[in-house]
mmCIF file of C-alpha atoms in Angstrom:
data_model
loop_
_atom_site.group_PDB
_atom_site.id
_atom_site.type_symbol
_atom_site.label_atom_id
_atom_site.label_comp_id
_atom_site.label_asym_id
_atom_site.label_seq_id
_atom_site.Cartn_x
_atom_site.Cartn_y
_atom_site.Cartn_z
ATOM 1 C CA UNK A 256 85.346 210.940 -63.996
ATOM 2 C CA UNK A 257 83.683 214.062 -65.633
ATOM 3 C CA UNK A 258 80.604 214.819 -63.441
ATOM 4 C CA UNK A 259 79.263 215.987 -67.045
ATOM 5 C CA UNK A 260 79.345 212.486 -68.102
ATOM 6 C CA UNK A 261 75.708 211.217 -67.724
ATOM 7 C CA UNK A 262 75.361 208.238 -65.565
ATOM 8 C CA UNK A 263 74.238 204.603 -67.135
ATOM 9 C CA UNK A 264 70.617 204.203 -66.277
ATOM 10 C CA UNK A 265 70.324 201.069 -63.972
ATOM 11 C CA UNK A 266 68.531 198.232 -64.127
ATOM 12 C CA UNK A 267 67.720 195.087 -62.572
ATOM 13 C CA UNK A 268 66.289 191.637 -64.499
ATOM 14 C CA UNK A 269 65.576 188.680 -62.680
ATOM 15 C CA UNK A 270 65.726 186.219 -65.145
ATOM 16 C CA UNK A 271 63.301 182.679 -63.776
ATOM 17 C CA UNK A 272 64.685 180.280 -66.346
ATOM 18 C CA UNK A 273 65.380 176.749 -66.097
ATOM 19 C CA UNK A 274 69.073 174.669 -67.288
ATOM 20 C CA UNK A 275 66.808 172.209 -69.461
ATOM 21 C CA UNK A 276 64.611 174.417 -71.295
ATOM 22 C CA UNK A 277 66.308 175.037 -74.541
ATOM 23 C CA UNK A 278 64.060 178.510 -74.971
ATOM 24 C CA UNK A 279 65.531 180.029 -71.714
ATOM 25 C CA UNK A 280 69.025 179.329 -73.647
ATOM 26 C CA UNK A 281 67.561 181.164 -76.633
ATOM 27 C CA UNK A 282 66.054 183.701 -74.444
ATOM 28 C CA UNK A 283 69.295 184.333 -72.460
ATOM 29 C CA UNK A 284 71.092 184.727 -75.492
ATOM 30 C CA UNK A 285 68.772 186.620 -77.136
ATOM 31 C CA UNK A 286 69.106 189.391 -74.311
ATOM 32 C CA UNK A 287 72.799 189.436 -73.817
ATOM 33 C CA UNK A 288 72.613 190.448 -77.545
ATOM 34 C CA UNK A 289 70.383 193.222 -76.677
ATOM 35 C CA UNK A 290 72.460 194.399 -73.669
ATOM 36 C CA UNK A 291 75.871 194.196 -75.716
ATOM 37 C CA UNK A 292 73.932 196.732 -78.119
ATOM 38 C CA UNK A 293 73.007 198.795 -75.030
ATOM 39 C CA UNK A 294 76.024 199.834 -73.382
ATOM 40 C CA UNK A 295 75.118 202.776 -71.617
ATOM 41 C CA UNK A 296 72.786 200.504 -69.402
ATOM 42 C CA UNK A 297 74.082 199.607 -66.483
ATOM 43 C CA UNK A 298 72.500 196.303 -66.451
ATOM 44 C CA UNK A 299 72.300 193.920 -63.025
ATOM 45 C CA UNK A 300 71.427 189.856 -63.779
ATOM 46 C CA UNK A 301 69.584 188.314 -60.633
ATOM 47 C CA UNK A 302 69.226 183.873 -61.122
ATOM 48 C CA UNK A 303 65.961 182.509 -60.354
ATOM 49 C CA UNK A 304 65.424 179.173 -60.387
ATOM 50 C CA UNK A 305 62.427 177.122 -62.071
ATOM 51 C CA UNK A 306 62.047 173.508 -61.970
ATOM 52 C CA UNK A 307 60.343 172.595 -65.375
ATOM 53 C CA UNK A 308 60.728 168.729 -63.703
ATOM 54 C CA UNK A 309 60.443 169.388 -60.129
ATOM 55 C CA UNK A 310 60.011 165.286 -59.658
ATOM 56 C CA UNK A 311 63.079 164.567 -61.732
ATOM 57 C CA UNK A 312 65.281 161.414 -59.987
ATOM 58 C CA UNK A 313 68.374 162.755 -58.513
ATOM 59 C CA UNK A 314 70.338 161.126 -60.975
ATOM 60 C CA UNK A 315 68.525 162.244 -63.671
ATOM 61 C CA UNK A 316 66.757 160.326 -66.734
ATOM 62 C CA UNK A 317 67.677 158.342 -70.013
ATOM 63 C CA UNK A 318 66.464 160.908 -72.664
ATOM 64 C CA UNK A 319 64.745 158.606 -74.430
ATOM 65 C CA UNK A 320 62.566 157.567 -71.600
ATOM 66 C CA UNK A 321 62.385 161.656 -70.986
ATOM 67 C CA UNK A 322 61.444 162.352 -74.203
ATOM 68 C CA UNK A 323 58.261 159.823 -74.497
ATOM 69 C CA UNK A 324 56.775 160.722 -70.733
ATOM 70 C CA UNK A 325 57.256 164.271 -72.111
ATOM 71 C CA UNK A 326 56.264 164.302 -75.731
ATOM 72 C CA UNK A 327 54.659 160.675 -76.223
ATOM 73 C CA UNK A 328 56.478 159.825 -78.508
ATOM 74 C CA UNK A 329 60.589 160.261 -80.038
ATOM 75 C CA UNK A 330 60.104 161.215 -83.021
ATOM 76 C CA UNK A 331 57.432 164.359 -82.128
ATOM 77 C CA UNK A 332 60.650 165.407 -79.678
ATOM 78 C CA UNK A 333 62.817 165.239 -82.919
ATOM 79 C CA UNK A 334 60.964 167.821 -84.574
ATOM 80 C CA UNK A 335 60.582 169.927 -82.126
ATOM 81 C CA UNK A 336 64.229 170.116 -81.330
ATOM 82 C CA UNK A 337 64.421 170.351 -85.093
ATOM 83 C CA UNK A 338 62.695 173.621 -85.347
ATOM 84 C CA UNK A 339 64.892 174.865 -81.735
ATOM 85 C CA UNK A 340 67.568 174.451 -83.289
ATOM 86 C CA UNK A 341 67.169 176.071 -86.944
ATOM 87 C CA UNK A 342 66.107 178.964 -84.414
ATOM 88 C CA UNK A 343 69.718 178.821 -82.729
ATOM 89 C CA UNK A 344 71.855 178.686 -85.406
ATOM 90 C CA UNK A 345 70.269 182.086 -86.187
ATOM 91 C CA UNK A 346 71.441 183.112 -82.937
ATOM 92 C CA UNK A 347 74.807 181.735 -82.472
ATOM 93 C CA UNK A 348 73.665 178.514 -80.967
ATOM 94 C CA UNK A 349 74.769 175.092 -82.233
ATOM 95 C CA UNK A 350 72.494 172.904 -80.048
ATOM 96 C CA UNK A 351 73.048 169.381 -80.215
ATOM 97 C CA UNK A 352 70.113 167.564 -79.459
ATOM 98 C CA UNK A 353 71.777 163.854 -80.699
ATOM 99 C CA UNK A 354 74.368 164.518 -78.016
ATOM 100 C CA UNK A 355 72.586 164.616 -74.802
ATOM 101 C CA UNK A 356 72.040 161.079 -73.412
ATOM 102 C CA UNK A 357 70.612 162.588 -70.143
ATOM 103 C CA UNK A 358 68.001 164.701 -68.836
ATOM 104 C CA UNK A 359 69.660 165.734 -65.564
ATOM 105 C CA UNK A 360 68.220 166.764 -62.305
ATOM 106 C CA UNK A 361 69.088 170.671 -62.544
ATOM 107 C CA UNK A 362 68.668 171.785 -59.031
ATOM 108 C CA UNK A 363 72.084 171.374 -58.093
ATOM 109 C CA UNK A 364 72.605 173.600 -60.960
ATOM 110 C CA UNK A 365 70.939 176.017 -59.713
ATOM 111 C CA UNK A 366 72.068 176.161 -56.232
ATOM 112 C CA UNK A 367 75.732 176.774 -57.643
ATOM 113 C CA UNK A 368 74.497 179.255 -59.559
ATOM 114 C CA UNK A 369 73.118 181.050 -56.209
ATOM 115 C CA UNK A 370 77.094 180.209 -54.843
ATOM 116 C CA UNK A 371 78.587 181.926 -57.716
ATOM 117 C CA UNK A 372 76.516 185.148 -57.628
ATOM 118 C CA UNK A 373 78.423 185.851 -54.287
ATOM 119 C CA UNK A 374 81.738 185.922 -56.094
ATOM 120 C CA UNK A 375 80.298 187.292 -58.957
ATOM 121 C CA UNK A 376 80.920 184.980 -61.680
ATOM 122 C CA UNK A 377 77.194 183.720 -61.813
ATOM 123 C CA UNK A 378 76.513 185.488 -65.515
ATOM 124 C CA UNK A 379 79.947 183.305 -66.279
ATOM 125 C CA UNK A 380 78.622 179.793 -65.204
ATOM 126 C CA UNK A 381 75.083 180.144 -66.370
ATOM 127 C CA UNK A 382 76.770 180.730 -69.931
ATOM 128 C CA UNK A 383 78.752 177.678 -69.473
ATOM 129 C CA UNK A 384 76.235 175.485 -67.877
ATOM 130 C CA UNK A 385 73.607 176.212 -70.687
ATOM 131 C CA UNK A 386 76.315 175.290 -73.496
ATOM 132 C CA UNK A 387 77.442 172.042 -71.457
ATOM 133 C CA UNK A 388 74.203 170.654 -71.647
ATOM 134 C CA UNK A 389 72.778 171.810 -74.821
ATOM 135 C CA UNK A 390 75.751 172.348 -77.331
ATOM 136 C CA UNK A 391 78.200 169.500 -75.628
ATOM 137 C CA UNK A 392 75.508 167.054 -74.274
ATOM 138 C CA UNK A 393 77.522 167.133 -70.734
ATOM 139 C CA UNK A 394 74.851 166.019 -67.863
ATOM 140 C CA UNK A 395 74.670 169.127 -65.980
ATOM 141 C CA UNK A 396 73.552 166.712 -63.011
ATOM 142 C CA UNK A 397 77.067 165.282 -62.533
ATOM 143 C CA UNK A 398 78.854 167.170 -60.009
ATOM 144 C CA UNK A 399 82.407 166.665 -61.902
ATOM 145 C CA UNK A 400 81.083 168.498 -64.924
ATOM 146 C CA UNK A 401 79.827 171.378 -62.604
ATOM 147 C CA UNK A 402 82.473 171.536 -60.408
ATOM 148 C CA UNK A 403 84.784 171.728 -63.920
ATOM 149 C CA UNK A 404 82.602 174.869 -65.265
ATOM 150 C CA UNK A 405 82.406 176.684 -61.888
ATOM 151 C CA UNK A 406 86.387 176.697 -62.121
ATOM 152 C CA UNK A 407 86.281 178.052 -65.699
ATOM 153 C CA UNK A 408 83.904 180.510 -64.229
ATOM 154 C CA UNK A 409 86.245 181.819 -61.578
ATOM 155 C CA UNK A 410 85.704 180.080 -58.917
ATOM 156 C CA UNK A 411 87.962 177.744 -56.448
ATOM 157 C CA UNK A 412 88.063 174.345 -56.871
ATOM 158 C CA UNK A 413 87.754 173.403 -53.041
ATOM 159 C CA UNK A 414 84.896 175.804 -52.358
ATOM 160 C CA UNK A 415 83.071 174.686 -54.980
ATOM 161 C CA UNK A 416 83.293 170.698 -53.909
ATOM 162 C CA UNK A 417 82.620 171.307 -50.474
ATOM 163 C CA UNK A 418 79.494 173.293 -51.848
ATOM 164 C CA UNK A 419 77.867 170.638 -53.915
ATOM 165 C CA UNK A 420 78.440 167.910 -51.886
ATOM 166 C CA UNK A 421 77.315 169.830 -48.793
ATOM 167 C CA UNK A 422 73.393 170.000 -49.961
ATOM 168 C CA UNK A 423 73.207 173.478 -49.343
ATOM 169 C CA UNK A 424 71.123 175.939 -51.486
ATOM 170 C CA UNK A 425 68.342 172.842 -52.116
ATOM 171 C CA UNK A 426 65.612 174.171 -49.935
ATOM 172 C CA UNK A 427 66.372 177.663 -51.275
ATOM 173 C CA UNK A 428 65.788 175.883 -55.307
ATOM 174 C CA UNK A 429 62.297 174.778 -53.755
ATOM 175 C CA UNK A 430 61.144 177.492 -52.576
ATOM 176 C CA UNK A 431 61.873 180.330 -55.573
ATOM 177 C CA UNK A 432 60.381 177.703 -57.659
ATOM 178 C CA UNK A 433 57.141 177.733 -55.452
ATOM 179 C CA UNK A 434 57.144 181.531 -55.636
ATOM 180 C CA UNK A 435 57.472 181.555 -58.910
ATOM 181 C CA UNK A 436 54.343 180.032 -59.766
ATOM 182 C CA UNK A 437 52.338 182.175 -56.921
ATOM 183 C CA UNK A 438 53.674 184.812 -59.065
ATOM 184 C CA UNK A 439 51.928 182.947 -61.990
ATOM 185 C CA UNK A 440 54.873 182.175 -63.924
ATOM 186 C CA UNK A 441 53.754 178.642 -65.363
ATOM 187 C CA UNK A 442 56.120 179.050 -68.141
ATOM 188 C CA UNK A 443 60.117 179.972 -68.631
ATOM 189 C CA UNK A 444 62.244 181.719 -69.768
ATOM 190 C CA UNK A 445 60.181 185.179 -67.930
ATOM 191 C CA UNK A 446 62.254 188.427 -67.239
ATOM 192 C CA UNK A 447 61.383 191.121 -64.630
ATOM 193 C CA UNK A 448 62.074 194.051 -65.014
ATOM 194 C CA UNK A 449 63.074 195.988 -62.082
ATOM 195 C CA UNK A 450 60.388 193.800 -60.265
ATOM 196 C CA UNK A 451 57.465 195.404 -61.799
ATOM 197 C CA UNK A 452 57.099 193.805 -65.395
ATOM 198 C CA UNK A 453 57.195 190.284 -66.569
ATOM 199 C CA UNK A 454 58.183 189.180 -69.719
ATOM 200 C CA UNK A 455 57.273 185.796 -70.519
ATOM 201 C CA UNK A 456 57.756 184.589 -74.099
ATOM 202 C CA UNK A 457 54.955 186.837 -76.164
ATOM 203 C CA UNK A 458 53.306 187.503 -73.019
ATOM 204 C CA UNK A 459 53.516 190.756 -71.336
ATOM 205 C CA UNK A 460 51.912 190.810 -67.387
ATOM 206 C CA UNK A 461 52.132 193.006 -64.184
ATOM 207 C CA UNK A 462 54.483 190.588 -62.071
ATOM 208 C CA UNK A 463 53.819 191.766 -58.212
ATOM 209 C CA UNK A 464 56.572 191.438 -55.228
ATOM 210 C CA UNK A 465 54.267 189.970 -52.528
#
């Protein structure tokens, strides 16, 4: 290396974000842009986990009956997702709204994710996860379909089983979630940066450690 060459400037983002919300998908995508654009960054990703349905059933929920606890009513939900998705074509994003039949419990989700930052393919399987569920319509709650994108991620078949059908990680999902909103974060997708500054959609707000 030539010790002339100036070194990347490093930084850290914690990304709180949630499988289910279709703005942390825009959000995430929005920033890998930014970072692809930014190479002499040297850029680490750190998961967090928010539950936007932190009394979702295991199994998950029909997304019709989703959609009217959440909006009132279908066709309001239709709109919306209308409007999300005109905004990620723009970005690359071919959501498919039609094609989800579930709204899935997403904490296993998020556990893996925590299992796959120790190999290092955790950037991988969030990218896959997020385009299972919104662009395929895959219920991210299934542990076949997870198990299937951790291996296209990197990561061994066996390990990954034993993983999700072991339980571990759950408490840990619980808990960041918690701390999240002691940190105030009542809304996702929010990046800190270097665990001083939040950025929360057109918010901007000192984010504190404690």
């Amino acid at each position: 290396m030539n010790s002339l060459t100036p070194l990347p400037a490093r930084l850290v983002i914690e990304i709180v974000f949630d499988f289910v919300c279709p703005w942390c998908y825009l959000g995430v995508k929005r920033l890998t842009y930014l970072l692809a654009r930014r190479p002499e960054l040297d850029v680490t990703l750190n998961w967090r986990p928010f539950l936007l349905n932190p009394d979702m059933p295991r199994g998950g929920m029909s997304r019709a009956d989703y959609m009217i606890r959440k909006f009132g009513a279908e066709d309001r939900a239709r709109r919306l997702y209308a409007s999300i998705a005109e905004l990620g074509a723009a970005e690359g994003i071919a959501f498919n709204f039609p094609a989800i039949r579930r709204t899935p419990n997403s904490v296993d989700a998020h556990r893996l994710v925590r299992e796959a930052a120790r190999v290092g393919a955790a950037d991988a399987l969030v990218a896959g996860i997020f385009a299972a569920h919104f662009v395929e319509g895959l219920d991210i709650g299934q542990h076949e379909v997870l198990s299937a994108l951790a291996v296209q991620s990197g990561m061994g078949a066996r390990q990954v089983r034993l993983f999700l059908e072991s339980g571990e990680g759950t408490e840990y999902v619980h808990a960041e979630n918690l701390h999240a909103h002691r940190l105030g974060i009542n809304g996702v997708p929010c990046f800190m940066l270097d665990g001083e500054h939040a950025i929360a959609g057109r918010r901007r707000a000192r984010c504190w450690n404690g």
